[in-house]
Coordinates of C-alpha atoms in Angstrom, one line a residue:
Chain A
X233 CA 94.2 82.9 99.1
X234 CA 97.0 83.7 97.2
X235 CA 100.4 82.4 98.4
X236 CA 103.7 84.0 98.4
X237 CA 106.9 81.8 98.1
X238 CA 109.9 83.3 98.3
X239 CA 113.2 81.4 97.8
X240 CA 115.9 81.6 99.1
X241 CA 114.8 81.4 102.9
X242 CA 118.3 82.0 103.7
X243 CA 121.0 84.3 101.9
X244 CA 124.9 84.4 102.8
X245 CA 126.3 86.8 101.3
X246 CA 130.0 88.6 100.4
X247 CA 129.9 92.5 100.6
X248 CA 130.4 94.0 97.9
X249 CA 129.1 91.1 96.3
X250 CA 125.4 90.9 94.3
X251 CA 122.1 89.2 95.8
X252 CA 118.7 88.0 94.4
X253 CA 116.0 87.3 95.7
X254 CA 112.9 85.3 93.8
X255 CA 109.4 85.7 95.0
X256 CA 106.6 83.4 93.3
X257 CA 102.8 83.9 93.6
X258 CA 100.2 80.9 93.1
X259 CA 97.9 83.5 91.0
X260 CA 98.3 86.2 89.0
X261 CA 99.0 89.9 90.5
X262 CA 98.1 91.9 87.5
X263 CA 95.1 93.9 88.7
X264 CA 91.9 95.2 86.8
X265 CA 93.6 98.1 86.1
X266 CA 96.5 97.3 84.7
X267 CA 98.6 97.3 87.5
X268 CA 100.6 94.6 89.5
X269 CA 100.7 95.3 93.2
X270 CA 104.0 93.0 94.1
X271 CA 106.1 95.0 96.9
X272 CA 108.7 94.3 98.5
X273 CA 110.0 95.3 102.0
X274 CA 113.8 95.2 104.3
X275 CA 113.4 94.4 107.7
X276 CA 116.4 95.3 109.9
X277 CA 117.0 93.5 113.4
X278 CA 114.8 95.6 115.9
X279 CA 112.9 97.7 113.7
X280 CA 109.4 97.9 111.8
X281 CA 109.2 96.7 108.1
X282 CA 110.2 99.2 105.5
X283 CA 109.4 99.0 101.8
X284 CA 112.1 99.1 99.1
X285 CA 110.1 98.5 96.4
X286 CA 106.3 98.8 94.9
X287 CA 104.5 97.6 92.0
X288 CA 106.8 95.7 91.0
X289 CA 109.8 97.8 90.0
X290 CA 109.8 101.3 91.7
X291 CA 112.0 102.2 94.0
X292 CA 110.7 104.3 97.1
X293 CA 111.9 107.3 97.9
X294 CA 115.8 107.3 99.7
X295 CA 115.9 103.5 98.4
X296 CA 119.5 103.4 97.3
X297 CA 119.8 102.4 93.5
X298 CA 121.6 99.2 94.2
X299 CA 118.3 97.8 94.9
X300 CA 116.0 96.7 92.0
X301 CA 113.1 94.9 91.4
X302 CA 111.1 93.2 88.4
X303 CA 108.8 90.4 87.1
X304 CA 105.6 90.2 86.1
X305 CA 102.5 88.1 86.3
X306 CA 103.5 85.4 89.0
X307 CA 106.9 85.3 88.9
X308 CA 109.4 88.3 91.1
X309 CA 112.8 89.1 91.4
X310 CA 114.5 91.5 94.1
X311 CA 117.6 92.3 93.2
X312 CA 120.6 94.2 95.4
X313 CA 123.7 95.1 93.3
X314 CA 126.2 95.0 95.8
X315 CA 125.5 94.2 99.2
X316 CA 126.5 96.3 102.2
X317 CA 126.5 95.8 105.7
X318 CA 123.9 97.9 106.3
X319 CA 121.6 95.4 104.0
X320 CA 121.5 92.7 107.2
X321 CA 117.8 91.9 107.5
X322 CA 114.7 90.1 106.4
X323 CA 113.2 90.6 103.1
X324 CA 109.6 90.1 102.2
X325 CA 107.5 90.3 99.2
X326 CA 104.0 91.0 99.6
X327 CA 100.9 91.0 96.9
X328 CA 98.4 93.8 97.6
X329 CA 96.3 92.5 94.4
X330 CA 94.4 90.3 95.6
X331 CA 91.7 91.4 98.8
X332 CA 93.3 89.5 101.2
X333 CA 96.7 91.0 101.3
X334 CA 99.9 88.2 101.7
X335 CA 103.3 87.8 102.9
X336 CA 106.3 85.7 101.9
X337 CA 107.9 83.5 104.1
X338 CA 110.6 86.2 104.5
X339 CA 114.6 85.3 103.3
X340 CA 116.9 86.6 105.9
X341 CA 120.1 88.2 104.2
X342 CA 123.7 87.9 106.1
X343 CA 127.2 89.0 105.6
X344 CA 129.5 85.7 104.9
Chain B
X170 CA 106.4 114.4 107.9
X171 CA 104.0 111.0 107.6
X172 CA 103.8 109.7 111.3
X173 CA 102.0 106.3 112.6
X174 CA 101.8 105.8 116.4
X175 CA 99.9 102.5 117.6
X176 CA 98.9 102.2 121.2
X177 CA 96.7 99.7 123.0
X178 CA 98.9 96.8 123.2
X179 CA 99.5 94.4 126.9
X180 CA 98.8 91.3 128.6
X181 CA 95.3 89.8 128.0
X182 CA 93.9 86.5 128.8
X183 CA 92.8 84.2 126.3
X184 CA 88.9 84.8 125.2
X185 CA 89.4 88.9 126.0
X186 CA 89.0 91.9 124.0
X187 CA 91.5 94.7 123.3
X188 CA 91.8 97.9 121.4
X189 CA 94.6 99.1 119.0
X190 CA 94.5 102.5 117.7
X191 CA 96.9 104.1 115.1
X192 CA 96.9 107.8 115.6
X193 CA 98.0 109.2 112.1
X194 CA 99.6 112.8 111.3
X195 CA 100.6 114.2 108.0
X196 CA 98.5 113.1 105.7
X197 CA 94.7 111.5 106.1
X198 CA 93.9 108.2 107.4
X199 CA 90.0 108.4 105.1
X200 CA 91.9 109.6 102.2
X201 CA 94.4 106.0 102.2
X202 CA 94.0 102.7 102.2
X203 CA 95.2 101.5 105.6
X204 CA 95.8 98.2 106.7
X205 CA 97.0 96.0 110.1
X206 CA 100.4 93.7 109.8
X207 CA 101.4 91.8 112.5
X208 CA 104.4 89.3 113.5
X209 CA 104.9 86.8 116.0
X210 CA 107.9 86.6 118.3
X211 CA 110.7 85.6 115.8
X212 CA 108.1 84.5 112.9
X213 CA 107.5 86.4 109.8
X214 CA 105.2 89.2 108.7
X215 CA 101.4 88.1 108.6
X216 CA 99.2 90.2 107.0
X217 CA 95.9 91.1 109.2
X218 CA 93.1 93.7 107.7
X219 CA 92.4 96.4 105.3
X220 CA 90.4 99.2 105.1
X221 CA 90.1 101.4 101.7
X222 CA 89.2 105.0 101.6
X223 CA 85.2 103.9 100.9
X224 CA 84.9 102.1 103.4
X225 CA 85.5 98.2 102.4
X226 CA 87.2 96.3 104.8
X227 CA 88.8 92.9 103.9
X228 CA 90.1 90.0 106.9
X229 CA 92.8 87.6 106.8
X230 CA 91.2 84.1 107.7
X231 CA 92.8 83.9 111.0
X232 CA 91.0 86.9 112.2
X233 CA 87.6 87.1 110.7
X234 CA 85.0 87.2 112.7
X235 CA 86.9 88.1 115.6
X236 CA 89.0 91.2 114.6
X237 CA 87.4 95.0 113.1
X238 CA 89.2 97.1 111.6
X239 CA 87.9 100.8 111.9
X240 CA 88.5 104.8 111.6
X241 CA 87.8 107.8 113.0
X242 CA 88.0 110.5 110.5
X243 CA 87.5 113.2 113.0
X244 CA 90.3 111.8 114.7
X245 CA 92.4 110.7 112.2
X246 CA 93.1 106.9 113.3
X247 CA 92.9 103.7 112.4
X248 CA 91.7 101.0 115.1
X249 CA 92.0 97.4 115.3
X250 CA 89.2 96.1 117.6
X251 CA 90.3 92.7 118.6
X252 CA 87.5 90.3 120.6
X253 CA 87.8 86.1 121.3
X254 CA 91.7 86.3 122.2
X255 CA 93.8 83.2 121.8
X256 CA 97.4 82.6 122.1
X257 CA 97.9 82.4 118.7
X258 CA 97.5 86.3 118.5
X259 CA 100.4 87.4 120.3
X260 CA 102.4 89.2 118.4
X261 CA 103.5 93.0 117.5
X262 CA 101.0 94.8 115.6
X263 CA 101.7 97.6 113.2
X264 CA 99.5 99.8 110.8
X265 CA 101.0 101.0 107.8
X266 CA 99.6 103.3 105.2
X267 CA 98.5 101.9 101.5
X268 CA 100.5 99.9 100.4
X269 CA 103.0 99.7 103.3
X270 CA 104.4 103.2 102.3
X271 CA 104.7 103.9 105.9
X272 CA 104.9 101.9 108.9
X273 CA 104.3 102.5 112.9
X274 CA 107.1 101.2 115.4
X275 CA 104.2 98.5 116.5
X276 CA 102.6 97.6 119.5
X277 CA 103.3 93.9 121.4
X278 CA 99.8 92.2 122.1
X279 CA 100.5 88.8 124.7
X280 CA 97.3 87.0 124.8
X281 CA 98.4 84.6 127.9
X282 CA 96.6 83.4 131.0

């Protein structure tokens, strides 16, 4: 199975301030077709996962632009411009290339 | 609107069965791939099953052979038949569309004794 390792686990951070995020795979996520199915997601305190990002670098719809995302091949990066308050959570990455889908470990994001 | 409501969750004893079903509105379960997520109390997310739009269904180790992962087209939900219970899979269970496009709020399965 393909594993996710996402570093760091924890992330202190200043608002106003930038945060990254580095998500690494153990195999490849480019797909048959071309694509590379790396997404990532925001978990806020009480409430279901939400994805930011997908495939790699596109930003779902009513995803603010100071979130970004990029990589390729095994090696990910989300990255959030400058942090609000709003951005308190968990993030994951996940791979959806492989059949048997997989999660990072999660990095949980707080205010300094 | 894109909707995902999961029901069937509660308090089970180990080695029982339970049902989780994803009832789906605006847009079609057959037409997506759909999958099952699911988190332990304070742990991470843990990704459980997948079923694409022709019909191939894929397991996460933990659950194969145990778990199915089904739909009813007529009905337009996703189910998550879940037999040979152990403590281990306690946790809130969500479905969420392709590939995690859209989530449910989850439903909290306790396998306890």
């Amino acid at each position: 199975d393909v594993v996710m390792t996402q570093s760091p686990l924890s992330l202190p951070v200043t608002l106003g301030q930038p945060a990254s995020i580095s998500c690494r795979s153990s195999q490849s996520l480019v797909y048959s077709d071309g694509n590379t199915y790396l997404n990532w997601f925001q978990q806020r305190p009480g409430q279901s996962p939400r994805r930011l990002i997908y495939k790699v670098s596109n930003r779902d719809s009513g995803v603010p632009d100071r979130f970004s995302g990029s990589g390729s091949g095994t090696d990910f990066t989300l990255k959030i411009s400058r942090v609000e308050a709003e951005d308190v959570g968990v993030y994951y990455c996940m791979q959806g290339t492989h059949s048997k889908y997989t999660f990072g470990q999660g990095t949980k994001l707080e205010i300094k | 609107e894109v909707q995902l409501v999961e029901s069937g969750g509660g308090l089970i004893q180990p080695g029982g069965s339970l049902r989780l079903s994803c009832a789906a509105s605006g847009f079609t379960v057959s037409s997506n791939y759909m999958s099952w997520v699911r988190q332990a109390p304070g742990k991470g997310l843990e990704w459980v099953s997948v079923i694409y739009s022709g019909g191939s269904t894929y397991y996460a180790d933990s659950v194969k052979g145990r778990f199915t992962i089904s739909r009813d087209n007529s009905k337009n939900t996703l189910y998550l038949q879940m037999n040979s219970l152990r403590a281990e899979d306690t946790a809130v269970y969500y479905c969420a569309r392709a590939g995690g496009g859209s989530w449910g709020q989850g439903t909290l399965v306790t396998v306890s004794s």
